[in-house]
Coordinates of C-alpha atoms in Angstrom, one line a residue:
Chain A
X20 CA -1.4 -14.6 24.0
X21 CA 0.4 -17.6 23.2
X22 CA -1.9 -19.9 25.1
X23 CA -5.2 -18.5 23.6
X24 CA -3.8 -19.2 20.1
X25 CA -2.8 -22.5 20.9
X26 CA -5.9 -23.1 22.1
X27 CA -7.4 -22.3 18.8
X28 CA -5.6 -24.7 16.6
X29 CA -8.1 -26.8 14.4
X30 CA -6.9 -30.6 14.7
X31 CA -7.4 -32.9 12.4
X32 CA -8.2 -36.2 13.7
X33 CA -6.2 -38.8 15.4
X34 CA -4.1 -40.6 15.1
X35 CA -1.1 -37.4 15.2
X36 CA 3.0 -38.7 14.0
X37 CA 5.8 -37.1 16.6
X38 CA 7.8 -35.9 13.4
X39 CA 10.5 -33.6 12.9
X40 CA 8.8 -32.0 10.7
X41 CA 8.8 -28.2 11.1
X42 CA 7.4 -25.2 9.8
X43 CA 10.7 -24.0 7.9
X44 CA 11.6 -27.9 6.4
X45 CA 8.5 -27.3 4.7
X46 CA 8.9 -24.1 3.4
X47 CA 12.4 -24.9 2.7
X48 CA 11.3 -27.9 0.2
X49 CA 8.4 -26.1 -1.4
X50 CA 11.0 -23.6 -2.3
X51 CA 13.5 -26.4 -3.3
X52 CA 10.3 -28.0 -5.2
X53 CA 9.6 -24.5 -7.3
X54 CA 13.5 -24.1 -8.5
X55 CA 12.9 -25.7 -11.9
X56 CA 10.2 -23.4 -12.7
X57 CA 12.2 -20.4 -11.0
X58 CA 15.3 -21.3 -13.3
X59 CA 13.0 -21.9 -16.2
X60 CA 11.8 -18.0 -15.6
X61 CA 15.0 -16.9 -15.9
X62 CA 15.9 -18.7 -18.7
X63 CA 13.3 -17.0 -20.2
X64 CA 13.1 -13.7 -19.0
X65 CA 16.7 -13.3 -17.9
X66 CA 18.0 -11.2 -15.6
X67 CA 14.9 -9.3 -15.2
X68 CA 13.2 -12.2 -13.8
X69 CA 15.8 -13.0 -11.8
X70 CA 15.4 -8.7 -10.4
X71 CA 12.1 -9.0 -9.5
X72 CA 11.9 -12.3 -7.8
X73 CA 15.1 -11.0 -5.4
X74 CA 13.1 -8.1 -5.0
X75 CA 9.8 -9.3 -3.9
X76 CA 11.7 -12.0 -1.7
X77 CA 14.1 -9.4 0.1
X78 CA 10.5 -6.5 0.0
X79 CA 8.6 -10.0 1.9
X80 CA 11.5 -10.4 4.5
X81 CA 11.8 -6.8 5.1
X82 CA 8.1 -6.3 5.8
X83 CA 7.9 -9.3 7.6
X84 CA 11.1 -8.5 10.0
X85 CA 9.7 -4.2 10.3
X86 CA 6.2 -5.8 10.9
X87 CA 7.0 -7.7 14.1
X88 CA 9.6 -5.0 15.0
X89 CA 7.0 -2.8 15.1
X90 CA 4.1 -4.7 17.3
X91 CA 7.3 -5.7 19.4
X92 CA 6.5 -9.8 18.8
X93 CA 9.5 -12.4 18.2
X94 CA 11.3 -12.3 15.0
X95 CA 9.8 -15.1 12.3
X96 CA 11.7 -14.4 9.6
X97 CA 13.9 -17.6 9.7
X98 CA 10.9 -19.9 9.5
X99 CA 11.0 -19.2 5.4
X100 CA 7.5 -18.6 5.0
X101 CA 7.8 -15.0 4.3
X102 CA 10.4 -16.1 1.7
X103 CA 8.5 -18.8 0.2
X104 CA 5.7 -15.6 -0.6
X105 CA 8.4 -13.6 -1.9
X106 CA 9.4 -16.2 -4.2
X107 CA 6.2 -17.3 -4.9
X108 CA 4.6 -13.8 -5.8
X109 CA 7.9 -12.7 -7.6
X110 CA 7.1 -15.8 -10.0
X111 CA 3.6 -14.0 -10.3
X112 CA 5.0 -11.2 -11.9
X113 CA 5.7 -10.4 -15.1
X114 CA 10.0 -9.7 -16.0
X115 CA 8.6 -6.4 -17.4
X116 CA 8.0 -4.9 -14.6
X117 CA 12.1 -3.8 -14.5
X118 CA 11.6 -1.2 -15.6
X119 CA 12.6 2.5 -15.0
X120 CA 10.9 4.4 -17.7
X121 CA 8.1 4.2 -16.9
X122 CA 9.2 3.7 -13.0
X123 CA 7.5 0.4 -12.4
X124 CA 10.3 -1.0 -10.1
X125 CA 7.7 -0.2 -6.8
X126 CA 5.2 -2.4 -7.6
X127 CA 6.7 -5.6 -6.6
X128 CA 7.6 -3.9 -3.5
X129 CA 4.4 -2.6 -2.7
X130 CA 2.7 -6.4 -3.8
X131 CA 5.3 -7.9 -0.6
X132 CA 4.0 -5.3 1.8
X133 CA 0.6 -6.1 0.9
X134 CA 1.0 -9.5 0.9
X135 CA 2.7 -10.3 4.3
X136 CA 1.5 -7.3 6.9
X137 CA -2.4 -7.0 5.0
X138 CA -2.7 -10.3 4.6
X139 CA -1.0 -12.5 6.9
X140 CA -0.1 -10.5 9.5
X141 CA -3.0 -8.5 10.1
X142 CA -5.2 -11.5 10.4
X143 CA -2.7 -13.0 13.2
X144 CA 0.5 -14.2 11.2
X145 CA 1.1 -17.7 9.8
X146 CA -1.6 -20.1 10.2
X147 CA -4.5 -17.4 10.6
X148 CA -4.3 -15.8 7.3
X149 CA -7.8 -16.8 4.9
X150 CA -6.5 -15.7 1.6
X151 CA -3.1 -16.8 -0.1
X152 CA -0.9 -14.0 0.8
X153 CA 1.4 -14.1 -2.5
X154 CA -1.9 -14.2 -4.9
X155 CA -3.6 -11.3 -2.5
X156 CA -0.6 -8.9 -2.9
X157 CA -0.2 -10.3 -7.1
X158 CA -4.3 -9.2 -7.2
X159 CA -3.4 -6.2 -5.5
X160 CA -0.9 -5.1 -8.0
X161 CA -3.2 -6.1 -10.7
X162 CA -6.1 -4.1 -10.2
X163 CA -4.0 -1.1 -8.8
X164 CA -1.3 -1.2 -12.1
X165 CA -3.9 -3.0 -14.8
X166 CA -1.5 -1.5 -17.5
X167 CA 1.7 -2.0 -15.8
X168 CA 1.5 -5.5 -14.7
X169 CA -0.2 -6.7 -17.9
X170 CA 2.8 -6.3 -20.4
X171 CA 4.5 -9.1 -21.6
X172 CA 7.8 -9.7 -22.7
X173 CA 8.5 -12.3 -25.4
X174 CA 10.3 -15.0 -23.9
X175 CA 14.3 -16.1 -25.0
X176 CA 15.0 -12.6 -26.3
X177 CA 18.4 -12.7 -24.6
X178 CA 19.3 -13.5 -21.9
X179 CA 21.8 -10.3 -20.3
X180 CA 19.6 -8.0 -22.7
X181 CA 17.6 -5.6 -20.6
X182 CA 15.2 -4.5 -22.9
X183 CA 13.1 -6.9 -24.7
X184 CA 10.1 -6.7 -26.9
X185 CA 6.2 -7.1 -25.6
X186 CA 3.6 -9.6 -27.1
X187 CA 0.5 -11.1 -25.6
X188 CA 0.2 -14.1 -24.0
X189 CA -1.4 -17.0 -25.3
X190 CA -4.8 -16.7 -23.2
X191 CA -4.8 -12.8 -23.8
X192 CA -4.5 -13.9 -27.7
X193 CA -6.9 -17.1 -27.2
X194 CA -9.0 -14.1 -25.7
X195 CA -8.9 -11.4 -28.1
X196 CA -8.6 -13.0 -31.2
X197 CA -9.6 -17.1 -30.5
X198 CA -7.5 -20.2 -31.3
X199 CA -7.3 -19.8 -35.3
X200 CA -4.8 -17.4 -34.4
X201 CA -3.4 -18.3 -31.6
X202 CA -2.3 -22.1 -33.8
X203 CA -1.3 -19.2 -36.4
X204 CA 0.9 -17.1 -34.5
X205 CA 3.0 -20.4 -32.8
X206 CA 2.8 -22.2 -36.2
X207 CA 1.2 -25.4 -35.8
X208 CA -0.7 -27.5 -32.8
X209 CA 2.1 -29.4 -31.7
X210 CA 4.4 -26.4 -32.0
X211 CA 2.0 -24.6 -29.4
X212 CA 2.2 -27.7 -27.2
X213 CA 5.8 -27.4 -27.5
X214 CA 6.1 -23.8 -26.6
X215 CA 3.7 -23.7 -23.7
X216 CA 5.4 -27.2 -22.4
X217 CA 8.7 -26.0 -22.1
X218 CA 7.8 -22.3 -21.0
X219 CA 8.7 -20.4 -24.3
X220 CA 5.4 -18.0 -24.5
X221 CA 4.6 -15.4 -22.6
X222 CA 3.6 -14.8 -19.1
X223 CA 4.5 -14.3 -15.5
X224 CA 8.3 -15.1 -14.7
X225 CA 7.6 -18.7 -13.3
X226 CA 4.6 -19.8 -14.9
X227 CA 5.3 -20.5 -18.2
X228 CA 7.0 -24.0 -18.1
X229 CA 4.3 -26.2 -17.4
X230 CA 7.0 -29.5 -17.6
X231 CA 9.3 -27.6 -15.1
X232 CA 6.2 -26.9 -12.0
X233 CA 5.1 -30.7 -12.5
X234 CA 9.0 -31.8 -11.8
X235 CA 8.5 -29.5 -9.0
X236 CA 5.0 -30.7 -7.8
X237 CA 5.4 -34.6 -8.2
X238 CA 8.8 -33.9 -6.0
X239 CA 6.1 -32.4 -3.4
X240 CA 3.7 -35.3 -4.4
X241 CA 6.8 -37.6 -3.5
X242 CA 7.7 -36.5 -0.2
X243 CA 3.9 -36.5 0.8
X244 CA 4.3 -32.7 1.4
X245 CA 0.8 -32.4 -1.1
X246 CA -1.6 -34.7 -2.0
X247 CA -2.9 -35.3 -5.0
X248 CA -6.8 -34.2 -4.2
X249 CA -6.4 -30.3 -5.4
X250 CA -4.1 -30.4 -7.6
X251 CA -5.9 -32.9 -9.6
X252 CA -9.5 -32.4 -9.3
X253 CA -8.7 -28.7 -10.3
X254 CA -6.7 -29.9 -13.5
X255 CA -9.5 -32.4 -14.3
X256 CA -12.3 -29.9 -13.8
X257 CA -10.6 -27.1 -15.7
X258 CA -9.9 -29.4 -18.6
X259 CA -13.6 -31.3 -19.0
X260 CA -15.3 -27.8 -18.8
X261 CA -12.3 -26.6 -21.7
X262 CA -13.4 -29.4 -23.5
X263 CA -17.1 -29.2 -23.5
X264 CA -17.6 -25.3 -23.5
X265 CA -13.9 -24.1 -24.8
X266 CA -14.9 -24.7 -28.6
X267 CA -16.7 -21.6 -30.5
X268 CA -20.0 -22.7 -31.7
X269 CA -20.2 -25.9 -31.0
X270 CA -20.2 -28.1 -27.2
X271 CA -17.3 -30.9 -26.9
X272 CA -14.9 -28.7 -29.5
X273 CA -12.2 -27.0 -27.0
X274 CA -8.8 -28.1 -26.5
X275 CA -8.3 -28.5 -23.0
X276 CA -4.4 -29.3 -23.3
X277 CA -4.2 -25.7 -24.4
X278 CA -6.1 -24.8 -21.3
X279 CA -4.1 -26.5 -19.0
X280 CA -1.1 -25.6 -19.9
X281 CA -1.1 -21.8 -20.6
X282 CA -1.6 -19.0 -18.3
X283 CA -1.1 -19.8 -14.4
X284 CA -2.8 -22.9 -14.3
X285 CA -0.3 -25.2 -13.3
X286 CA 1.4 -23.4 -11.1
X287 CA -1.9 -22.5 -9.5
X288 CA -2.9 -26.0 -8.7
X289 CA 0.1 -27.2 -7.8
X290 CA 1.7 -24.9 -5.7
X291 CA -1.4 -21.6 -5.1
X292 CA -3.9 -24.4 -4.1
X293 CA -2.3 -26.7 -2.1
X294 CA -1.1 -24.0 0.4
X295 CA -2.0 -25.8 4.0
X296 CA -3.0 -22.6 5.6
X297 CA -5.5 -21.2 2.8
X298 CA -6.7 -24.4 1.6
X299 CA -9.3 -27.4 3.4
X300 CA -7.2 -29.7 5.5
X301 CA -10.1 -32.9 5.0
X302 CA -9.3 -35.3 1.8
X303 CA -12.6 -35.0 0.4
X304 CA -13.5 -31.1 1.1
X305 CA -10.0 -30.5 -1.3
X306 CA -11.2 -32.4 -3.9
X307 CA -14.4 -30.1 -3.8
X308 CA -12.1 -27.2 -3.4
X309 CA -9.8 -28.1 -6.6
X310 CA -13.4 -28.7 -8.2
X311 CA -14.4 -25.2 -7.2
X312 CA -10.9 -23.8 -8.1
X313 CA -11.4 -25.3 -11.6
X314 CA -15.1 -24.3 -12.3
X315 CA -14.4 -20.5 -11.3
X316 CA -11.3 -20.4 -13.7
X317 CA -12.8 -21.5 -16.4
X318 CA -16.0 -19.5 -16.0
X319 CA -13.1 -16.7 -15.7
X320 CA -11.2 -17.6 -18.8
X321 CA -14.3 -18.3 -20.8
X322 CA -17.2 -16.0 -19.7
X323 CA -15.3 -12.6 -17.9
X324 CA -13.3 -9.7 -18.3
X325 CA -10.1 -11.0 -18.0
X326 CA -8.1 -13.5 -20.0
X327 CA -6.9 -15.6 -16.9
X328 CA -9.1 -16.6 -14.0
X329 CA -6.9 -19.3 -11.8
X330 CA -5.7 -15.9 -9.3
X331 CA -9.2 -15.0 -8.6
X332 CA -10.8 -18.5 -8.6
X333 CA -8.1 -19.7 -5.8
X334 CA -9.1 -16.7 -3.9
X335 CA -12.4 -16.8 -3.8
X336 CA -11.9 -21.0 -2.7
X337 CA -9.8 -19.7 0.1
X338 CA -12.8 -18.2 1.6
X339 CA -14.7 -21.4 1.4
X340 CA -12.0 -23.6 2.8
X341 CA -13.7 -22.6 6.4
X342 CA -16.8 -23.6 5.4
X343 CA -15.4 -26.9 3.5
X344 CA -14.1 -28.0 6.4
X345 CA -16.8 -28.0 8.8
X346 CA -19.3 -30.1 6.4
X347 CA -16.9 -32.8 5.5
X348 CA -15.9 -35.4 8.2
X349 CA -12.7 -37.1 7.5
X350 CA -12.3 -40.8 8.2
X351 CA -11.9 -41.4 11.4
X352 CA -9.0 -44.0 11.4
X353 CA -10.1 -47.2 12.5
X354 CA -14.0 -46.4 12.7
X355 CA -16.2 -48.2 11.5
X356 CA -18.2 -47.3 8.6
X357 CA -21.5 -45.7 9.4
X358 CA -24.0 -48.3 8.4
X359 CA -21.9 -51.0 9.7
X360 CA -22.1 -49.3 12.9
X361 CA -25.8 -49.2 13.0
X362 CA -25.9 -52.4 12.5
X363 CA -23.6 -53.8 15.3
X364 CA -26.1 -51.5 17.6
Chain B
X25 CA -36.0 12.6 31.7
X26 CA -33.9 13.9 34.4
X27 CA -30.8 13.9 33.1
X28 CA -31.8 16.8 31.1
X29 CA -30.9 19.6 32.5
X30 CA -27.1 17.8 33.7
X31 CA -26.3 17.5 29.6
X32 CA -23.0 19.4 28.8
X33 CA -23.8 20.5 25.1
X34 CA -20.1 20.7 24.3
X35 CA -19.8 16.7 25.3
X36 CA -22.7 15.9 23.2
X37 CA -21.5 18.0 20.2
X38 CA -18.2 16.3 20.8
X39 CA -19.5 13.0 21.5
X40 CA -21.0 12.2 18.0
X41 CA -17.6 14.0 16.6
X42 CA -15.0 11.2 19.3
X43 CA -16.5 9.0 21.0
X44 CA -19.4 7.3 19.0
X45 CA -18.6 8.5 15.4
X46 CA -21.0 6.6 13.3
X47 CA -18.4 5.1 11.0
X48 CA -14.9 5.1 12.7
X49 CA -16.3 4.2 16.3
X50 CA -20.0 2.4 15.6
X51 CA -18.9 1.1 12.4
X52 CA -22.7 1.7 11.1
X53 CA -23.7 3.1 7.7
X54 CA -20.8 2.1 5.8
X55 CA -22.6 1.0 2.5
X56 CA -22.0 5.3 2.0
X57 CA -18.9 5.2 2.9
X58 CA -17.6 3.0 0.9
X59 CA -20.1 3.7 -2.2
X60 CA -19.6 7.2 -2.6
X61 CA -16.9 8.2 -1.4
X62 CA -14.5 7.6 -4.6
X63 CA -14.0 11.2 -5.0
X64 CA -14.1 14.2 -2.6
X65 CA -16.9 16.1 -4.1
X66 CA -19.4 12.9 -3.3
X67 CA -18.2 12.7 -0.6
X68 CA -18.7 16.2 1.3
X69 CA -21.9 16.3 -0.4
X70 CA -23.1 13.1 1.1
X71 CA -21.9 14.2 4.3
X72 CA -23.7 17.6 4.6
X73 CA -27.2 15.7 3.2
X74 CA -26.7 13.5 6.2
X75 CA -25.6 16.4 8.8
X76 CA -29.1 18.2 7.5
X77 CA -31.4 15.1 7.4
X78 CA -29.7 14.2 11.1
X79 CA -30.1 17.6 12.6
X80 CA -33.7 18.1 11.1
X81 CA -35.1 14.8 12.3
X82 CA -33.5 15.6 16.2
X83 CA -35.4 18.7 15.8
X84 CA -38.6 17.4 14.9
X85 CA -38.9 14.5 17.1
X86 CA -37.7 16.3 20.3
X87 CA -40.4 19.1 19.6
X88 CA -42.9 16.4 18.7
X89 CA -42.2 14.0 21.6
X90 CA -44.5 14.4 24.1
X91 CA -47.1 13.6 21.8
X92 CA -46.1 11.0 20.2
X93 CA -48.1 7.9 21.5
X94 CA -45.1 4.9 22.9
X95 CA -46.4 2.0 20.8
X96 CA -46.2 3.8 17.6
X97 CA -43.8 6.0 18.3
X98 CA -40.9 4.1 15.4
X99 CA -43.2 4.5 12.7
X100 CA -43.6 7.7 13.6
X101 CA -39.8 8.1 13.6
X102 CA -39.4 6.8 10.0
X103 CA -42.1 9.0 9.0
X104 CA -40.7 11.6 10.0
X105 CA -36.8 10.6 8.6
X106 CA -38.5 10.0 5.4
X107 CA -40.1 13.3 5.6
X108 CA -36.9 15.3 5.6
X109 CA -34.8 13.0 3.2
X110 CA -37.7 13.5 0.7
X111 CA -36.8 17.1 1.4
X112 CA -33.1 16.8 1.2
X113 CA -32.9 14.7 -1.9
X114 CA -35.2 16.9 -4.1
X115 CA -33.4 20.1 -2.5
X116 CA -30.2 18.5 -4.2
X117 CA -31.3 17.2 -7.1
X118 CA -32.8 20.9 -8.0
X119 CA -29.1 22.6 -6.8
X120 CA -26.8 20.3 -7.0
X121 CA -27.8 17.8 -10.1
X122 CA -24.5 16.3 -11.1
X123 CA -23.9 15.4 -7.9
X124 CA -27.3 13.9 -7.3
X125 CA -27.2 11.8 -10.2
X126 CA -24.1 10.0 -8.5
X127 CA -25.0 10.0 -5.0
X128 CA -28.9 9.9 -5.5
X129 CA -29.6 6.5 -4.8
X130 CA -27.9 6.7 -1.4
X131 CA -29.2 9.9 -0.6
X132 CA -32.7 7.8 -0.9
X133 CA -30.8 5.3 1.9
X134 CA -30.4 7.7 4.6
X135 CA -34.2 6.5 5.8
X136 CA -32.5 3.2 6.7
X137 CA -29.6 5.0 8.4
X138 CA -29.4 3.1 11.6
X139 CA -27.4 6.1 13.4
X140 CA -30.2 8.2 12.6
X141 CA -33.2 6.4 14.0
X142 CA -30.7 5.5 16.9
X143 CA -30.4 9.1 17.7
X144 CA -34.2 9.8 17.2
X145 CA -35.1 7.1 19.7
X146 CA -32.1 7.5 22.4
X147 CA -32.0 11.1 22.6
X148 CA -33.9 13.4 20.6
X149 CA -37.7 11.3 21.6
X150 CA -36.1 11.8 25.3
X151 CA -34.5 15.5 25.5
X152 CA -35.6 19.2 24.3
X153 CA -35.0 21.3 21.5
X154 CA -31.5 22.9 22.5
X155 CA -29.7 19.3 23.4
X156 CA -31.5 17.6 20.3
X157 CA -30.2 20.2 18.0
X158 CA -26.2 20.0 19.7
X159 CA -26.4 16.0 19.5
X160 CA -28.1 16.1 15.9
X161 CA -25.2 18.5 15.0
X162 CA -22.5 16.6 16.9
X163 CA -23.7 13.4 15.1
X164 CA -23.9 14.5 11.6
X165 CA -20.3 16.9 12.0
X166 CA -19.1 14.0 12.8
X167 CA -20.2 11.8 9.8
X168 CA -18.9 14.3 7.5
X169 CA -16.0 14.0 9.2
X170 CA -15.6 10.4 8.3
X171 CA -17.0 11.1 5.0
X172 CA -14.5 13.6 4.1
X173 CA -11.5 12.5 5.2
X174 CA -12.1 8.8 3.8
X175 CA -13.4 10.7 -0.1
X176 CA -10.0 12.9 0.5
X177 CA -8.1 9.6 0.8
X178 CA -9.1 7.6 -1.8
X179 CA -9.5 10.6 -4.6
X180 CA -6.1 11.6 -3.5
X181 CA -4.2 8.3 -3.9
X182 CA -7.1 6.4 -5.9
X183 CA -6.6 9.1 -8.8
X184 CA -4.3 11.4 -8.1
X185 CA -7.2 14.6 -7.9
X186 CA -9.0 16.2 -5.3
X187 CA -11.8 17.7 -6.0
X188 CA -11.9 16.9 -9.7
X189 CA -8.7 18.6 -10.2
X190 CA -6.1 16.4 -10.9
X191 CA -2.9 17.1 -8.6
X192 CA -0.3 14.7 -10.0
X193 CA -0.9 13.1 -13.8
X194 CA -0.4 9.4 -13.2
X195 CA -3.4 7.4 -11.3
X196 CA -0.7 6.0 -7.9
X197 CA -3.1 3.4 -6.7
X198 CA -6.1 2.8 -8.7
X199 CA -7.2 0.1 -6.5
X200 CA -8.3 2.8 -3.6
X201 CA -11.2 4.4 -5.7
X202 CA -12.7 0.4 -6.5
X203 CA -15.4 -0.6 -4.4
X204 CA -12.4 -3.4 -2.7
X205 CA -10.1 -0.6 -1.8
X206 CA -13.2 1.2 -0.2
X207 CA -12.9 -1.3 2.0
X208 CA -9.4 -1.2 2.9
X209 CA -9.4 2.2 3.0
X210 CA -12.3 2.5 5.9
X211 CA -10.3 -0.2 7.4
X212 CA -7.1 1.5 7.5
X213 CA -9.0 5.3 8.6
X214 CA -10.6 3.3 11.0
X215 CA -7.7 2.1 12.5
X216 CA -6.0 5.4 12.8
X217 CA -8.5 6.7 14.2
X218 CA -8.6 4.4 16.9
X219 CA -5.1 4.8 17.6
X220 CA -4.8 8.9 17.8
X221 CA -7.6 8.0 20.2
X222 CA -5.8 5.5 22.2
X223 CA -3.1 7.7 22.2
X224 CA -5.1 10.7 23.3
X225 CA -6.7 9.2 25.9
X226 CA -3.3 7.6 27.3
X227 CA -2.0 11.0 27.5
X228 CA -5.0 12.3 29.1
X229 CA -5.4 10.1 31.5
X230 CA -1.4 10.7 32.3
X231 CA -2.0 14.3 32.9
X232 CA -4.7 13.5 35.2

């Protein structure tokens, strides 16, 4: 078994570092790398956010650890990944889901199951999986729960209090009732700006603070675990089509700060994109992926049914990364260029 | 042609029930399965047009087949497919209309049922009446089957009601009656299926 899978490792071309690099550093800094917007959450959403992300994590573990248990296949659980999905898909859920009356407090737990033994393991563990096993298993929950997992609580309330009250978020208000009111409800522009910067509105446990997930993603953008390619051709595509077609009436009048910032955009680029497994692994197939990421979000948030598209754009990229990756050719390091080479022929 | 008279008709009933269930085992026709089968009533209703049409067309080809000329013998086929799902869809829209306003359109689909032209040219065109009929019947029991226990599934954990009548009052996973948790739920049936079987024929091959 083991020799067949190594033999089906995609490569990317020479020349390859000896590093001590391993599979659990990495998920051990991308965890590191998502604290300030984790700590943000809960800053937030209190100790409910800080419930349901334990949850999810220890639900991700468990399913992980009874998964292999059951096929009989060594333990993975210490190379992090399964909690790097638990953390990552508790941060896709919103603090209200603590919650006993109505009994919501399964969710999260069905959303890790789903996550790591539908989608990762099930398609041959770690490496093998197509779709982005934390946003598969936050989809899941979505469509299964619409009401549940669709109730917001207003941010800052306090922070021990376990009961807090609902609002919308600023996309479901952008949404229902269009930027008039959305400027209305925060005050002014630049108090909206404010709000959605630090992380004050609305939303899933760790995707409000956009300031917080950039710390987090330049720290990955520092130690070369990311590149810039998706995270930025996604932000740029998202915000030129917010410009031009955001406005009401009239082309070139959105606001494509507001855009960026709200909903789970950042987080999605930064951290949902970039995932190696899920995403092309050629420098110039990502930036068509982030491009692609971008386009489907915005047709999402502008054109479809629900307020926020970045979940569903992501996934439906993930089953093009295949595809991205056989057309483009990376660089081959040292080659010459092609027209050079004809030449020299 | 020999093999005729060596056919156990309890294997062949059994066959299309076990070993080469159209959905769980050949993995064909599953735009119905996963289409219709929502709720429990669609479902069984589904099944049974398909046992009739399937049962029907063996019946017809294996007493037509010694005159049906080689060459043109799969457009006879369809013909005769077509034939009886004409019949079957306007017997259900006349008794069953509700029904057949949901499930019409694949009712109309059962002419491109690859199981059942399968059957028409592997076994009915090649065996007489008695055999044809079993096989047909074997085959389209074994559909149902499929049909029913996926519909049963998904209408009892998609929306909490069998039948139409609700059995608990909250909706426990709405994704299951959605066209994407159609496919999950074939994909998990499937799988179980597989595995009693695995675990069947382990066992029987131990006694042995």
């Amino acid at each position: 078994m083991e020799a067949t899978k190594k033999e089906q490792l995609i490569v990317s071309v020479s020349p390859h570092v000896r590093s001590d690099e391993t599979t659990s550093r990495i998920m051990w800094t991308v965890s590191i790398a998502l604290m300030p917007a984790f700590l943000a959450g809960i800053w937030f959403f209190g100790l409910r956010g800080l419930f349901i992300t334990t949850l999810c994590i220890f639900s991700c573990l468990a399913s992980e650890q009874l998964y292999m248990k059951w096929v009989g296949r060594k333990s993975v659980v210490s190379d992090g990944s399964a909690a790097l999905t638990g953390l990552l898909l508790g941060m896709n859920m919103p603090a209200s889901l603590w919650s006993f009356s109505p009994f919501t407090v399964h969710i999260p737990v069905i959303a890790s199951f789903v996550a790591i033994v539908i989608t990762k393991q099930l398609f041959g563990g770690l490496g093998f999986n197509v779709f982005n096993p934390a946003l598969i298993g936050r989809a899941f929950a979505l469509i299964s729960w619409p009401k549940a997992m669709t109730i917001w609580n207003e941010p800052a309330a306090a922070f021990l209090a376990l009961d807090a009250k609902t609002t919308a978020t600023p996309l479901g208000i952008l949404k229902e009732e269009g930027a008039a009111k959305l400027i209305e409800v925060f005050g002014d522009k630049m108090n909206l700006y404010m709000h959605l910067l630090t992380g004050n509105r609305a939303g899933s446990i760790g995707e409000t603070s956009a300031i917080a997930i950039l710390i987090g993603g330049l720290f990955l953008l520092y130690k070369r675990y990311i590149t810039w390619h998706i995270p930025v051709s996604f932000l740029a595509t998202s915000a030129v089509i917010a410009w031009i077609f955001g406005g009401k009436g009239a082309l070139f009048a959105g606001d494509p700060v507001l855009h960026l910032m709200s909903g789970g955009m950042m987080l999605g680029a930064w951290f949902m994109a970039t995932d190696y497994v899920t995403a092309p692994s050629i420098r110039n197939g990502q930036i068509l992926f982030g491009i692609g990421c971008g386009f489907l979000t915005m047709i999402i948030r502008l054109k479809g049914g629900y307020p926020e598209g970045v979940m569903f754009a992501i996934l439906i990229m993930n089953c093009f990364a295949p595809l991205i990756d056989r057309g483009f050719r990376a660089k081959v390091f040292g080659g010459l260029k092609q027209e050079k080479a004809k030449e020299s022929k | 042609m020999s093999v005729t008279n060596t056919i156990n008709l309890k294997d062949q009933f059994l066959n299309g029930i076990v070993k080469e269930n159209t959905i769980f085992k050949l993995a064909l026709s599953l735009c119905p399965s996963i289409a219709v089968t929502n709720n429990l009533k669609n479902g069984v209703f589904m099944g049974l047009a398909v046992l009739f049409v399937q049962v029907m067309v063996n019946i017809t080809i294996s007493l037509i087949r010694k005159v049906i000329q080689p060459k043109v013998r799969l457009p006879i086929f369809m013909l005769v497919i077509s034939g009886w799902v004409t019949v079957t869809s306007m017997l259900m829209a006349a008794f069953v209309p509700d029904v057949y306003a949901k499930v019409g359109l694949y009712i109309q689909l059962i002419v491109a049922f690859a199981s059942i032209l399968a059957r028409a040219e592997m076994f009915a065109s090649k065996n007489s009446f008695i055999p044809s009929m079993v096989d047909g019947l074997g085959m389209g029991v074994g559909f149902l089957f499929a049909l029913t226990v996926i519909s049963f599934f998904r209408e009892l954990v998609g929306k909490g009601s069998l039948w139409g009548f609700p059995i608990v009052n909250t909706k426990p996973l709405l994704i299951l009656v959605l066209p994407a948790g159609g496919f999950f739920a074939v994909g998990i049936l499937m799988a179980l299926f597989n595995w009693i079987d695995l675990r069947y024929m382990k066992k029987s091959a131990v006694s042995h």
